[in-house]
Amino acid sequence: MTTIYDVASRAGVSPATVSRVFNGTKVSPEKVEAVRRAAADLDFTPNRAARSLRTQTSEVIALVIPDIENPYFTEMARGVEDVASEAGYSVVLCNSDSQPDKESTYLQIAIAEHMSGVIIAAASDATNLDSILATGRPVVAVDRATRYDLDGVVMANREAGIAATESLIAAGYRRIAYIGGPEDIDTAADRAAGWRQALTDAGREADIAALQRFATFRVDGARAAMEELLALPEPPDAVVAGNNLIGVGAIQVLTERGLTPPAVGVAVVGSLPFTTLSPTAVSLVRLPARHMGVTAARMLLERIAGDAQPARTVVLRGETQRASANR
Amino acid sequence: MTTIYDVASRAGVSPATVSRVFNGTKVSPEKVEAVRRAAADLDFTPNRAARSLRTQTSEVIALVIPDIENPYFTEMARGVEDVASEAGYSVVLCNSDSQPDKESTYLQIAIAEHMSGVIIAAASDATNLDSILATGRPVVAVDRATRYDLDGVVMANREAGIAATESLIAAGYRRIAYIGGPEDIDTAADRAAGWRQALTDAGREADIAALQRFATFRVDGARAAMEELLALPEPPDAVVAGNNLIGVGAIQVLTERGLTPPAVGVAVVGSLPFTTLSPTAVSLVRLPARHMGVTAARMLLERIAGDAQPARTVVLRGETQRASANR
DNA sequence: ATGAAAGCGCTAACAC
DNA sequence: GTGTTAGCGCTTTCAT
């Protein structure tokens, strides 16, 4: 392993000068050149562990998400990564798998590695950020609010729930069910509230009790819920899916039963990135996941740079794409 | 920031003893207890930067992949993560975006951060691993071979191409096209070779020249290629997709034209994790992506532990799921 | 079993 | 503008 001392002696300068060259402080052109050549000759790579130890920071940010296999989160990760790497930061992607203990392990690692900041889509509203916040490191919440007073970027979930439901009403459906994520996650609760609101506005509040289901934000849970709904004495003629994977699960079950949309109406809060359906069969309230990641990363970088204004929350709206077909 | 010195003085022991407690060396039970309590009281987290600097390693492995938005790679990442975190390692997910310069930046970071090892799905066969290999750190190649003599885990791509094509022949299709990834990526080339082989075995080698297309491994490229094939004077009656995203793109175009499978036959090398199609309409050669990640991670951990046997290559076979319907 | 002390590679005063 | 030097927090001989 070559160090700045090796480079320094080869270039005939002091270690401090080598450090300065690599950190942009003023050094005379000749020495800069000498150092660069020596570094290249020796294939020198600065030791980040030493640098982090000395400066108490590292150009790394942690992105903690609950499901690495959900395209919504990978799209968001993509946005974070683009902004971060542009600014010279690396992103460590931490998959909490919705498990509080995995999540807190990753948070401890972020502290121990002196990472510059954290962007987190919390596994639950009980997520404990005390330790990381105590270190003074900035934290930005994405997708889901936390019980802390933090910068955050969230979707307009209630409005998305309303828009999804209304698109189905406009298409002529009447008995509209809802399958959402766990009730204790605010995104899921808000979207469900939007559905109830839209049902009430349409004079269908009587359906709420029978047609509301809370599953996981995953394909399997949604499949079970959809099957349960179809087994009802009076099954729904349409369904609002609380996220992308729930949409996939619901549509899978419908397709297997020969009820491919628009035979039964489907509206999804989120996108279906790898769908093979006709684009007009399903209503979508597309959520700008990449933009959420970009926004969160920018906010975090501002905080890292020392910005100390009060916590801000940015709310992003989904874009409704109404199914043109109806039954 | 609390250090081992703080913990040591509170526990009434030396810093060395605190270190020993956290590293499993022999310490008397009473002192262990005292140290643990002091550490808990002070909310002590060991400083990894200092540890890395001293030991010249860190319990972090880099996973470099070309497309974080492709479910194939996230599934693989999931496998790597499960094995690694089980063993106390963190995984830094690095998205090279198929760009050699982003890729080499991440490789430099892996060196500079003293990461224990690298698992890489190389952006191209020109990927340069000289520097990282020169540090003596283990590297495992996944999905794609490199020009180095390394441990690797790859799929049986040629066989997968053959199986996909044969499933279409068995279903009664005759004019079978192929859309694959970039010709200079060996996985893509091997799958294409499998398709040619199957065509030749079926006496259809005359179709090869007109019906072979190389796109990107993404949805958009596949869409364009599919449209081109359909515009042919004698369009194909079926198509083999070289990976999951190509399958999505091809099926999207077909669906938009009212040619939903099995009207035109489709076989995909890979899975369609979020498909909403009837499961019997499309043939799949499912690739065990998670298992690939698991295997690669295990091999890497063995190398990190000091295993010095000659380089091994593990070949994983896809599992064919034949479409039951034909036209 | 435990402590004292050196040193990993780097940066940031401070002196010149 | 450049060199000298102390020290970031940890692990690890080497004594005891």
XYZ file of C-alpha atoms (C1' of nucleotides) in Angstrom:
686
model
C 0.000 0.000 0.000
C 1.509 3.272 -1.061
C 0.965 6.290 1.171
C 1.354 10.032 0.851
C 4.827 9.610 2.334
C 5.899 7.458 -0.598
C 4.469 9.959 -3.013
C 6.026 12.848 -1.105
C 9.544 11.450 -1.159
C 9.323 10.500 -4.815
C 8.067 13.968 -5.695
C 10.588 15.636 -3.414
C 7.968 17.426 -1.323
C 6.414 17.027 2.118
C 3.448 14.816 2.896
C 1.399 17.908 3.643
C 1.922 19.152 0.126
C 0.729 15.869 -1.294
C -2.362 16.153 0.863
C -2.920 19.697 -0.344
C -2.695 18.665 -3.954
C -5.373 16.063 -3.395
C -7.592 18.459 -1.503
C -7.420 21.486 -3.724
C -5.500 23.867 -1.466
C -3.053 26.223 -3.123
C 0.197 24.611 -4.259
C 2.633 25.848 -6.883
C 2.043 24.425 -10.374
C 5.426 22.688 -10.553
C 4.861 20.795 -7.332
C 1.333 19.914 -8.310
C 2.727 18.392 -11.458
C 5.476 16.538 -9.621
C 3.026 15.144 -7.103
C 0.569 14.056 -9.757
C 3.242 12.217 -11.668
C 4.604 10.532 -8.581
C 1.100 9.498 -7.555
C 0.404 8.092 -10.991
C 3.722 6.233 -11.097
C 3.034 4.629 -7.756
C -0.642 3.998 -8.478
C -1.482 5.859 -5.295
C -5.011 5.840 -3.918
C -5.655 7.960 -0.828
C -6.601 5.918 2.182
C -10.124 6.897 3.064
C -10.135 5.221 6.420
C -7.291 7.459 7.522
C -8.973 10.469 6.042
C -12.267 9.681 7.761
C -10.564 9.109 11.046
C -8.881 12.457 10.824
C -11.749 14.534 9.460
C -14.560 12.701 11.240
C -16.551 12.484 8.043
C -16.669 10.441 4.886
C -18.168 11.183 1.532
C -20.661 8.406 1.907
C -24.362 8.593 2.539
C -26.583 5.784 3.683
C -29.867 5.092 1.938
C -32.051 2.851 4.065
C -35.041 1.314 2.330
C -37.528 -1.366 3.362
C -37.544 -3.422 0.171
C -34.741 -3.508 -2.332
C -36.783 -5.646 -4.675
C -39.530 -3.064 -5.067
C -38.939 -1.033 -8.258
C -40.423 2.010 -6.550
C -37.510 2.070 -4.141
C -34.869 1.211 -6.698
C -36.129 4.035 -8.877
C -35.823 6.308 -5.891
C -32.353 4.936 -5.172
C -31.416 5.780 -8.704
C -32.364 9.403 -8.145
C -30.360 9.555 -4.942
C -27.358 7.963 -6.572
C -27.344 10.321 -9.521
C -27.320 13.425 -7.342
C -24.891 12.023 -4.816
C -22.292 10.723 -7.226
C -22.475 14.007 -9.116
C -21.402 15.657 -5.863
C -18.643 13.136 -5.218
C -20.538 11.073 -2.689
C -21.026 7.331 -2.648
C -24.301 5.781 -1.644
C -24.511 2.737 0.565
C -27.787 1.007 -0.103
C -29.123 -0.608 3.047
C -32.031 -3.001 2.763
C -33.878 -3.079 6.081
C -36.396 -5.569 4.805
C -38.950 -3.752 6.976
C -37.231 -5.224 10.028
C -36.538 -2.724 12.818
C -33.445 -4.568 14.013
C -31.827 -4.739 10.579
C -32.675 -1.092 10.206
C -31.042 -0.075 13.460
C -27.968 -2.150 12.687
C -27.522 -0.163 9.509
C -28.011 3.070 11.385
C -25.263 2.056 13.811
C -22.987 1.285 10.890
C -23.688 4.719 9.438
C -22.497 6.239 12.703
C -19.493 3.958 13.064
C -18.361 4.644 9.517
C -18.722 8.385 9.943
C -21.098 8.602 7.039
C -22.095 12.137 6.165
C -25.832 11.620 6.344
C -28.761 9.297 6.017
C -31.803 9.121 3.782
C -34.343 6.753 5.223
C -37.678 5.284 4.287
C -38.518 4.124 7.788
C -39.570 0.546 8.389
C -42.227 1.713 10.803
C -43.257 4.808 12.693
C -41.446 3.405 15.713
C -38.090 3.756 13.985
C -35.583 5.090 16.490
C -33.315 7.801 15.191
C -32.071 9.059 18.539
C -28.488 7.801 18.227
C -27.896 8.986 14.704
C -29.462 12.361 15.414
C -27.374 12.681 18.579
C -24.239 12.573 16.431
C -25.448 15.687 14.661
C -25.564 13.960 11.318
C -28.349 15.098 8.992
C -31.203 12.714 8.262
C -33.822 13.091 5.559
C -37.010 11.040 5.606
C -38.364 9.813 2.310
C -41.690 8.300 1.374
C -42.745 7.959 5.003
C -42.823 10.507 7.776
C -41.083 9.808 11.073
C -41.943 11.007 14.546
C -38.990 13.399 14.425
C -38.831 16.941 13.168
C -36.796 16.271 10.037
C -36.488 17.269 6.435
C -38.692 15.001 4.432
C -40.029 14.215 0.997
C -43.354 12.457 0.781
C -46.038 11.807 -1.757
C -49.510 13.350 -1.613
C -50.911 10.013 -0.569
C -54.438 10.980 0.357
C -54.897 12.821 -2.925
C -53.453 9.845 -4.776
C -55.985 7.574 -3.085
C -58.791 9.910 -4.078
C -57.597 10.246 -7.674
C -57.247 6.501 -8.100
C -60.736 5.887 -6.773
C -62.317 8.667 -8.788
C -60.812 7.350 -12.004
C -62.657 4.109 -11.379
C -65.912 5.901 -10.576
C -65.574 7.942 -13.751
C -65.086 4.738 -15.716
C -68.448 3.513 -14.479
C -67.483 1.139 -11.687
C -69.600 1.159 -8.522
C -68.447 -1.381 -5.981
C -64.858 -0.357 -5.481
C -62.631 -2.221 -3.048
C -59.284 -1.157 -1.622
C -56.205 -3.221 -0.884
C -53.456 -1.335 0.869
C -50.296 -1.808 2.855
C -50.035 -2.193 6.638
C -52.344 0.215 8.421
C -49.586 1.399 10.730
C -47.571 2.829 7.873
C -48.754 6.338 7.195
C -48.502 6.118 3.416
C -50.846 3.164 3.467
C -53.229 4.793 5.933
C -53.394 8.025 3.948
C -54.109 6.316 0.663
C -56.856 4.310 2.330
C -58.308 7.517 3.753
C -58.364 8.960 0.245
C -60.289 5.953 -1.007
C -62.818 6.283 1.828
C -63.178 9.966 1.070
C -63.850 9.359 -2.599
C -66.333 6.622 -1.789
C -68.132 8.934 0.618
C -68.235 11.747 -1.931
C -69.801 9.325 -4.367
C -72.394 8.214 -1.833
C -70.871 4.745 -1.530
C -69.722 4.902 2.087
C -71.762 1.808 2.816
C -69.102 -0.236 0.967
C -66.248 0.828 3.208
C -66.645 -1.779 5.925
C -66.782 -4.758 3.606
C -64.335 -3.756 0.920
C -61.272 -2.445 2.762
C -58.260 -4.728 3.123
C -54.839 -4.166 4.648
C -52.112 -6.480 3.369
C -48.358 -6.150 3.104
C -46.897 -3.920 0.423
C -46.019 -7.076 -1.500
C -47.379 -9.252 -4.259
C -48.315 -12.254 -2.126
C -50.311 -10.368 0.467
C -52.231 -8.624 -2.265
C -53.053 -11.897 -3.985
C -54.594 -13.287 -0.832
C -56.589 -10.123 -0.245
C -57.839 -10.097 -3.828
C -58.969 -13.688 -3.585
C -60.774 -12.924 -0.381
C -62.576 -10.033 -2.015
C -63.618 -12.134 -4.996
C -65.016 -14.776 -2.645
C -67.402 -12.256 -1.096
C -71.143 -12.835 -1.596
C -71.190 -9.503 -3.381
C -67.718 -9.163 -4.843
C -66.414 -5.755 -5.906
C -66.442 -4.732 -9.559
C -63.222 -2.761 -9.170
C -60.259 -2.383 -6.842
C -57.823 0.315 -5.849
C -54.308 -1.017 -5.196
C -52.347 0.831 -2.519
C -48.985 0.424 -4.224
C -47.332 -1.031 -7.310
C -46.782 -4.561 -5.977
C -50.314 -4.792 -4.648
C -51.461 -3.801 -8.120
C -49.417 -6.607 -9.621
C -50.837 -9.163 -7.187
C -54.414 -8.058 -7.723
C -54.092 -8.078 -11.498
C -52.417 -11.487 -11.453
C -55.345 -13.002 -9.568
C -57.880 -11.311 -11.816
C -56.082 -12.485 -14.939
C -55.939 -16.052 -13.687
C -59.718 -15.942 -13.174
C -60.392 -14.552 -16.618
C -61.311 -11.168 -15.145
C -58.478 -9.252 -16.797
C -58.989 -5.492 -16.531
C -61.162 -3.794 -17.561
C -63.516 -6.731 -16.809
C -62.829 -5.791 -13.233
C -61.594 -2.237 -12.837
C -58.146 -1.641 -11.395
C -56.492 1.571 -10.307
C -52.992 1.566 -8.890
C -51.308 4.122 -6.687
C -47.866 3.852 -8.252
C -46.446 2.699 -11.558
C -46.315 -0.701 -13.181
C -42.829 -0.420 -14.667
C -42.597 -3.890 -16.100
C -46.186 -4.459 -16.951
C -47.168 -6.227 -20.100
C -50.781 -5.095 -20.003
C -52.379 -2.793 -22.494
C -51.615 0.710 -21.234
C -55.284 1.681 -21.373
C -56.670 -1.113 -19.207
C -55.585 0.151 -15.805
C -55.650 3.553 -14.141
C -52.379 4.663 -12.660
C -51.517 7.421 -10.233
C -47.845 7.559 -11.084
C -45.623 8.536 -8.177
C -42.433 10.443 -9.038
C -40.086 8.090 -7.209
C -36.910 9.187 -8.929
C -37.742 12.802 -8.277
C -38.305 11.994 -4.637
C -34.811 10.536 -4.466
C -33.310 13.520 -6.244
C -35.039 15.976 -3.935
C -34.062 14.101 -0.799
C -30.439 13.868 -1.891
C -30.295 17.588 -2.610
C -31.771 18.422 0.777
C -29.305 16.137 2.485
C -26.339 17.651 0.664
C -27.513 21.112 1.711
C -27.611 20.015 5.314
C -24.205 18.399 5.031
C -22.929 21.703 3.688
C -24.125 23.305 6.912
C -27.581 24.609 6.091
C -29.403 25.081 9.384
C -32.849 26.346 8.435
C -35.926 24.757 10.061
C -36.976 21.321 8.840
C -38.800 21.294 5.539
C -41.240 18.795 4.087
C -41.687 18.556 0.351
C -44.887 16.967 -0.895
C -44.845 15.481 -4.368
C -48.026 14.825 -6.312
C -48.785 11.782 -8.372
C -49.869 12.099 -11.967
C -53.102 10.378 -12.840
C -53.325 8.340 -15.995
C -56.901 7.333 -16.401
C -57.785 4.066 -18.077
C -59.560 4.885 -21.292
C -61.469 1.649 -21.423
C -64.354 0.774 -19.168
C -66.330 -2.398 -18.977
C -18.338 10.922 20.137
C -17.499 8.456 22.854
C -14.339 6.383 22.465
C -12.889 3.308 24.062
C -11.029 5.631 26.428
C -14.300 6.953 27.808
C -15.602 3.449 28.201
C -12.324 2.312 29.752
C -12.240 4.979 32.436
C -15.904 4.506 33.296
C -15.376 0.747 33.589
C -12.124 1.157 35.461
C -10.046 -0.782 32.945
C -7.568 0.009 30.196
C -8.528 0.833 26.610
C -6.885 -2.400 25.533
C -9.304 -4.364 27.640
C -12.262 -2.602 26.109
C -10.923 -3.460 22.688
C -10.513 -7.073 23.738
C -14.075 -7.266 24.964
C -15.340 -6.069 21.617
C -13.122 -8.433 19.698
C -13.691 -11.621 21.610
C -10.266 -12.051 23.153
C -10.103 -13.546 26.641
C -11.094 -11.160 29.414
C -12.288 -12.002 32.908
C -16.080 -12.187 33.266
C -16.306 -9.314 35.754
C -14.443 -6.925 33.497
C -16.444 -8.010 30.494
C -19.562 -7.133 32.426
C -18.213 -3.787 33.578
C -17.152 -2.856 30.065
C -20.467 -3.865 28.572
C -22.398 -1.780 31.031
C -20.165 1.235 30.580
C -20.473 0.931 26.822
C -24.236 0.717 27.054
C -24.443 3.663 29.423
C -22.398 5.810 27.101
C -24.100 4.567 23.946
C -20.691 3.653 22.612
C -20.268 2.640 18.994
C -16.798 1.548 17.914
C -15.275 3.826 15.334
C -14.885 1.769 12.202
C -12.678 4.241 10.445
C -10.110 3.891 13.202
C -10.487 0.156 13.200
C -10.064 -0.036 9.423
C -7.048 2.181 9.532
C -5.432 -0.030 12.099
C -6.383 -3.438 10.719
C -6.267 -2.518 7.024
C -9.625 -4.134 6.419
C -13.289 -3.392 6.874
C -16.281 -5.667 7.064
C -17.726 -4.226 3.912
C -17.988 -5.763 0.499
C -18.720 -3.962 -2.724
C -21.324 -5.276 -5.127
C -20.950 -3.656 -8.518
C -23.844 -4.114 -10.921
C -24.676 -2.574 -14.284
C -28.336 -1.751 -13.686
C -29.875 -1.238 -10.299
C -33.332 -0.956 -11.824
C -33.251 -4.451 -13.288
C -35.030 -6.885 -10.949
C -32.608 -9.612 -11.989
C -29.759 -7.725 -10.361
C -31.730 -6.626 -7.322
C -32.743 -10.212 -6.739
C -29.103 -11.153 -6.938
C -28.215 -8.301 -4.595
C -30.722 -9.665 -2.174
C -28.927 -13.000 -2.132
C -25.569 -11.352 -1.577
C -26.961 -9.188 1.189
C -28.527 -12.078 3.042
C -25.306 -14.081 3.164
C -23.103 -11.095 3.887
C -25.134 -9.614 6.694
C -25.452 -13.061 8.230
C -21.654 -13.049 8.431
C -21.501 -9.535 9.835
C -20.588 -7.830 6.586
C -22.252 -4.816 5.027
C -22.821 -4.567 1.307
C -22.234 -1.398 -0.624
C -24.332 -1.513 -3.742
C -22.594 0.245 -6.592
C -24.544 0.978 -9.740
C -22.126 1.246 -12.652
C -24.913 1.941 -15.105
C -22.853 -0.052 -17.635
C -20.398 2.842 -17.748
C -16.732 1.831 -17.463
C -15.736 5.079 -15.776
C -18.405 4.890 -13.089
C -17.390 1.291 -12.599
C -13.730 2.075 -12.132
C -14.550 4.922 -9.762
C -16.365 2.464 -7.547
C -13.467 0.031 -7.745
C -11.116 2.798 -6.581
C -13.445 3.538 -3.699
C -13.428 -0.109 -2.731
C -9.648 0.061 -2.480
C -9.571 3.373 -0.672
C -12.124 2.218 1.883
C -10.243 -1.005 2.528
C -13.270 -3.062 1.627
C -12.786 -6.773 2.128
C -13.745 -7.848 -1.339
C -15.722 -7.196 -4.490
C -18.478 -9.003 -6.330
C -18.829 -7.620 -9.816
C -21.091 -8.046 -12.805
C -18.714 -6.376 -15.220
C -19.963 -3.570 -17.434
C -17.991 -4.961 -20.348
C -15.286 -7.478 -21.058
C -12.805 -4.621 -21.041
C -13.355 -4.018 -17.343
C -10.005 -3.361 -15.725
C -9.433 -5.115 -12.433
C -5.666 -4.666 -12.276
C -5.600 -2.180 -9.393
C -8.047 -3.976 -7.171
C -6.372 -7.320 -7.808
C -2.983 -5.775 -7.095
C -4.145 -5.003 -3.557
C -4.673 -8.698 -3.018
C -8.361 -8.269 -2.332
C -10.568 -11.104 -3.536
C -12.906 -10.493 -6.452
C -15.746 -12.728 -7.600
C -17.333 -12.302 -11.012
C -21.070 -12.795 -11.294
C -23.316 -13.184 -14.299
C -20.555 -12.255 -16.708
C -17.070 -13.645 -17.082
C -14.067 -11.341 -17.049
C -10.724 -11.681 -18.779
C -9.123 -12.533 -15.447
C -8.679 -15.870 -13.758
C -11.195 -15.373 -10.973
C -13.853 -17.161 -9.015
C -17.104 -16.729 -10.841
C -20.763 -17.654 -10.924
C -22.504 -17.616 -14.270
C -25.660 -18.947 -15.823
C -25.739 -21.695 -18.440
C -26.574 -19.119 -21.080
C -26.223 -21.165 -24.210
C -28.425 -23.900 -22.792
C -30.942 -21.288 -21.706
C -31.071 -19.907 -25.241
C -31.609 -23.395 -26.605
C -34.321 -24.234 -24.079
C -36.212 -21.002 -24.714
C -36.161 -21.576 -28.452
C -37.115 -25.212 -28.233
C -40.114 -24.410 -26.068
C -41.398 -22.235 -28.884
C -40.730 -24.896 -31.495
C -42.558 -27.435 -29.351
C -45.514 -25.071 -29.141
C -45.779 -25.059 -32.910
C -44.105 -21.800 -33.851
C -41.872 -21.777 -36.932
C -40.425 -18.365 -37.663
C -38.681 -17.578 -34.421
C -36.810 -14.326 -33.971
C -34.274 -13.405 -31.298
C -33.760 -10.115 -29.498
C -30.764 -10.037 -27.209
C -28.446 -7.700 -25.368
C -25.250 -6.149 -26.719
C -23.232 -8.659 -28.734
C -20.034 -7.826 -26.851
C -21.438 -9.047 -23.552
C -20.832 -12.741 -23.285
C -24.158 -13.585 -21.669
C -25.951 -12.020 -24.616
C -23.693 -13.689 -27.168
C -24.084 -17.116 -25.578
C -27.858 -16.936 -25.427
C -27.932 -15.886 -29.077
C -25.694 -18.808 -29.936
C -28.151 -21.100 -28.189
C -30.992 -19.725 -30.287
C -29.000 -20.259 -33.506
C -28.180 -23.767 -32.423
C -31.815 -24.626 -31.770
C -32.875 -23.099 -35.063
C -30.242 -25.111 -36.884
C -31.286 -28.316 -35.146
C -34.829 -27.625 -36.283
C -33.732 -27.010 -39.880
C -34.573 -23.314 -39.692
C -31.052 -21.917 -40.026
C -32.233 -19.882 -43.022
C -34.047 -17.573 -40.591
C -30.943 -16.610 -38.656
C -29.769 -13.756 -40.837
C -33.096 -11.939 -40.950
C -34.400 -12.556 -37.448
C -31.489 -11.843 -35.110
C -31.411 -8.497 -33.297
C -29.004 -7.079 -30.750
C -30.434 -4.340 -28.551
C -29.596 -3.111 -25.077
C -30.630 -5.198 -22.091
C -33.448 -2.691 -21.516
C -37.095 -2.215 -22.296
C -36.745 0.580 -24.831
C -34.165 -1.102 -27.023
C -36.280 -4.214 -27.095
C -39.377 -2.284 -28.125
C -37.588 -0.797 -31.106
C -36.222 -4.181 -32.132
C -39.631 -5.804 -31.828
C -41.220 -3.125 -33.978
C -38.537 -3.601 -36.578
C -39.191 -7.333 -36.653
C -42.931 -6.841 -37.037
C -42.343 -4.470 -39.942
C -40.502 -7.172 -41.874
C -42.109 -8.396 -45.118
C -42.256 -11.797 -43.492
C -42.541 -11.058 -39.767
C -41.711 -13.741 -37.204
C -44.474 -15.701 -35.518
C -42.518 -15.914 -32.253
C -39.599 -14.313 -30.477
C -36.987 -15.289 -27.928
C -36.125 -12.469 -25.512
C -32.522 -12.428 -24.303
C -33.371 -11.171 -20.821
C -36.273 -10.144 -18.623
C -36.465 -6.493 -19.709
C -36.260 -7.404 -23.363
C -39.162 -9.760 -22.728
C -41.164 -6.932 -21.201
C -40.469 -4.618 -24.127
C -41.334 -7.238 -26.713
C -44.569 -8.208 -24.985
C -45.572 -4.578 -24.567
C -45.272 -3.950 -28.292
C -47.128 -7.139 -29.129
C -49.919 -6.294 -26.698
C -50.298 -2.821 -28.129
C -50.736 -4.340 -31.582
C -53.304 -6.846 -30.425
C -50.830 -9.692 -30.793
C -50.761 -10.632 -27.110
C -49.065 -13.978 -26.530
C -49.779 -16.658 -27.529
C -50.953 -14.912 -30.737
C -47.256 -14.382 -31.251
C -45.100 -16.778 -29.250
C -42.745 -15.407 -26.649
C -40.025 -17.133 -24.663
C -37.929 -15.225 -22.168
C -34.506 -16.057 -20.791
C -35.148 -14.843 -17.261
C -38.181 -14.217 -15.096
C -41.021 -11.747 -15.378
C -41.337 -10.929 -11.683
C -44.005 -8.298 -11.960
C -45.876 -9.599 -14.926
C -49.617 -9.449 -15.082
C -49.898 -11.900 -17.935
C -51.501 -15.280 -17.674
C -48.739 -17.591 -16.447
C -49.361 -20.004 -19.293
C -48.975 -17.560 -22.166
C -45.198 -17.165 -22.162
C -42.323 -19.616 -21.851
C -39.759 -18.745 -19.241
C -36.264 -20.015 -18.616
C -36.047 -18.843 -15.032
C -32.554 -17.875 -13.949
C -31.717 -18.415 -10.257
C -30.536 -14.874 -9.625
C -30.811 -14.963 -5.856
C -28.909 -18.228 -5.765
C -26.199 -16.693 -7.899
C -25.822 -13.925 -5.350
C -25.759 -16.367 -2.474
C -23.120 -18.514 -4.141
C -20.942 -15.580 -5.049
C -21.106 -14.168 -1.546
C -20.134 -17.495 -0.027
C -17.182 -17.839 -2.375
C -16.055 -14.334 -1.555
C -16.286 -14.917 2.180
C -14.199 -18.062 1.796
C -11.526 -16.093 -0.016
C -11.637 -13.353 2.599
C -11.114 -16.051 5.203
C -7.922 -16.964 3.412
C -8.907 -19.792 1.092
C -6.261 -19.999 -1.633
C -7.420 -22.808 -3.885
C -7.389 -22.280 -7.680
C -10.158 -20.138 -9.168
C -13.511 -21.869 -9.478
C -16.406 -21.172 -11.802
C -19.894 -22.271 -10.833
C -22.424 -22.632 -13.614
C -26.086 -22.363 -12.673
C -28.840 -23.731 -14.899
C -32.126 -22.037 -15.656
C -35.385 -23.846 -15.115
C -37.664 -23.979 -18.105
C -41.345 -23.265 -17.685
C -43.004 -24.051 -20.956
C -46.062 -22.125 -22.053
C -48.963 -24.542 -22.126
C -50.935 -22.608 -24.697
C -50.057 -22.396 -28.353
C -51.703 -20.471 -31.068
C -5.375 -11.641 32.330
C -4.197 -6.861 31.868
C -1.826 -2.366 30.943
C 1.436 0.817 28.438
C 2.618 2.490 24.326
C 3.451 2.596 19.402
C 1.583 3.376 15.047
C -1.976 2.653 10.983
C -2.340 7.207 6.906
C -4.102 11.283 6.822
C -5.181 16.509 7.743
C -4.800 20.891 9.964
C -2.707 24.055 12.902
C 1.309 26.352 13.321
C 5.716 28.024 12.100
C 8.611 29.711 8.659
C 3.633 28.547 -0.512
C 5.599 24.806 2.144
C 7.347 21.820 5.987
C 6.892 20.006 10.799
C 4.198 17.880 13.904
C 0.400 16.344 16.732
C -3.349 13.461 16.954
C -8.024 11.316 15.080
C -9.634 6.021 17.722
C -8.395 1.821 17.378
C -5.540 -2.801 17.706
C -1.603 -5.188 19.036
C 2.865 -6.402 20.495
C 5.449 -6.460 24.604
C 5.856 -6.397 29.446
C 4.171 -7.542 33.726
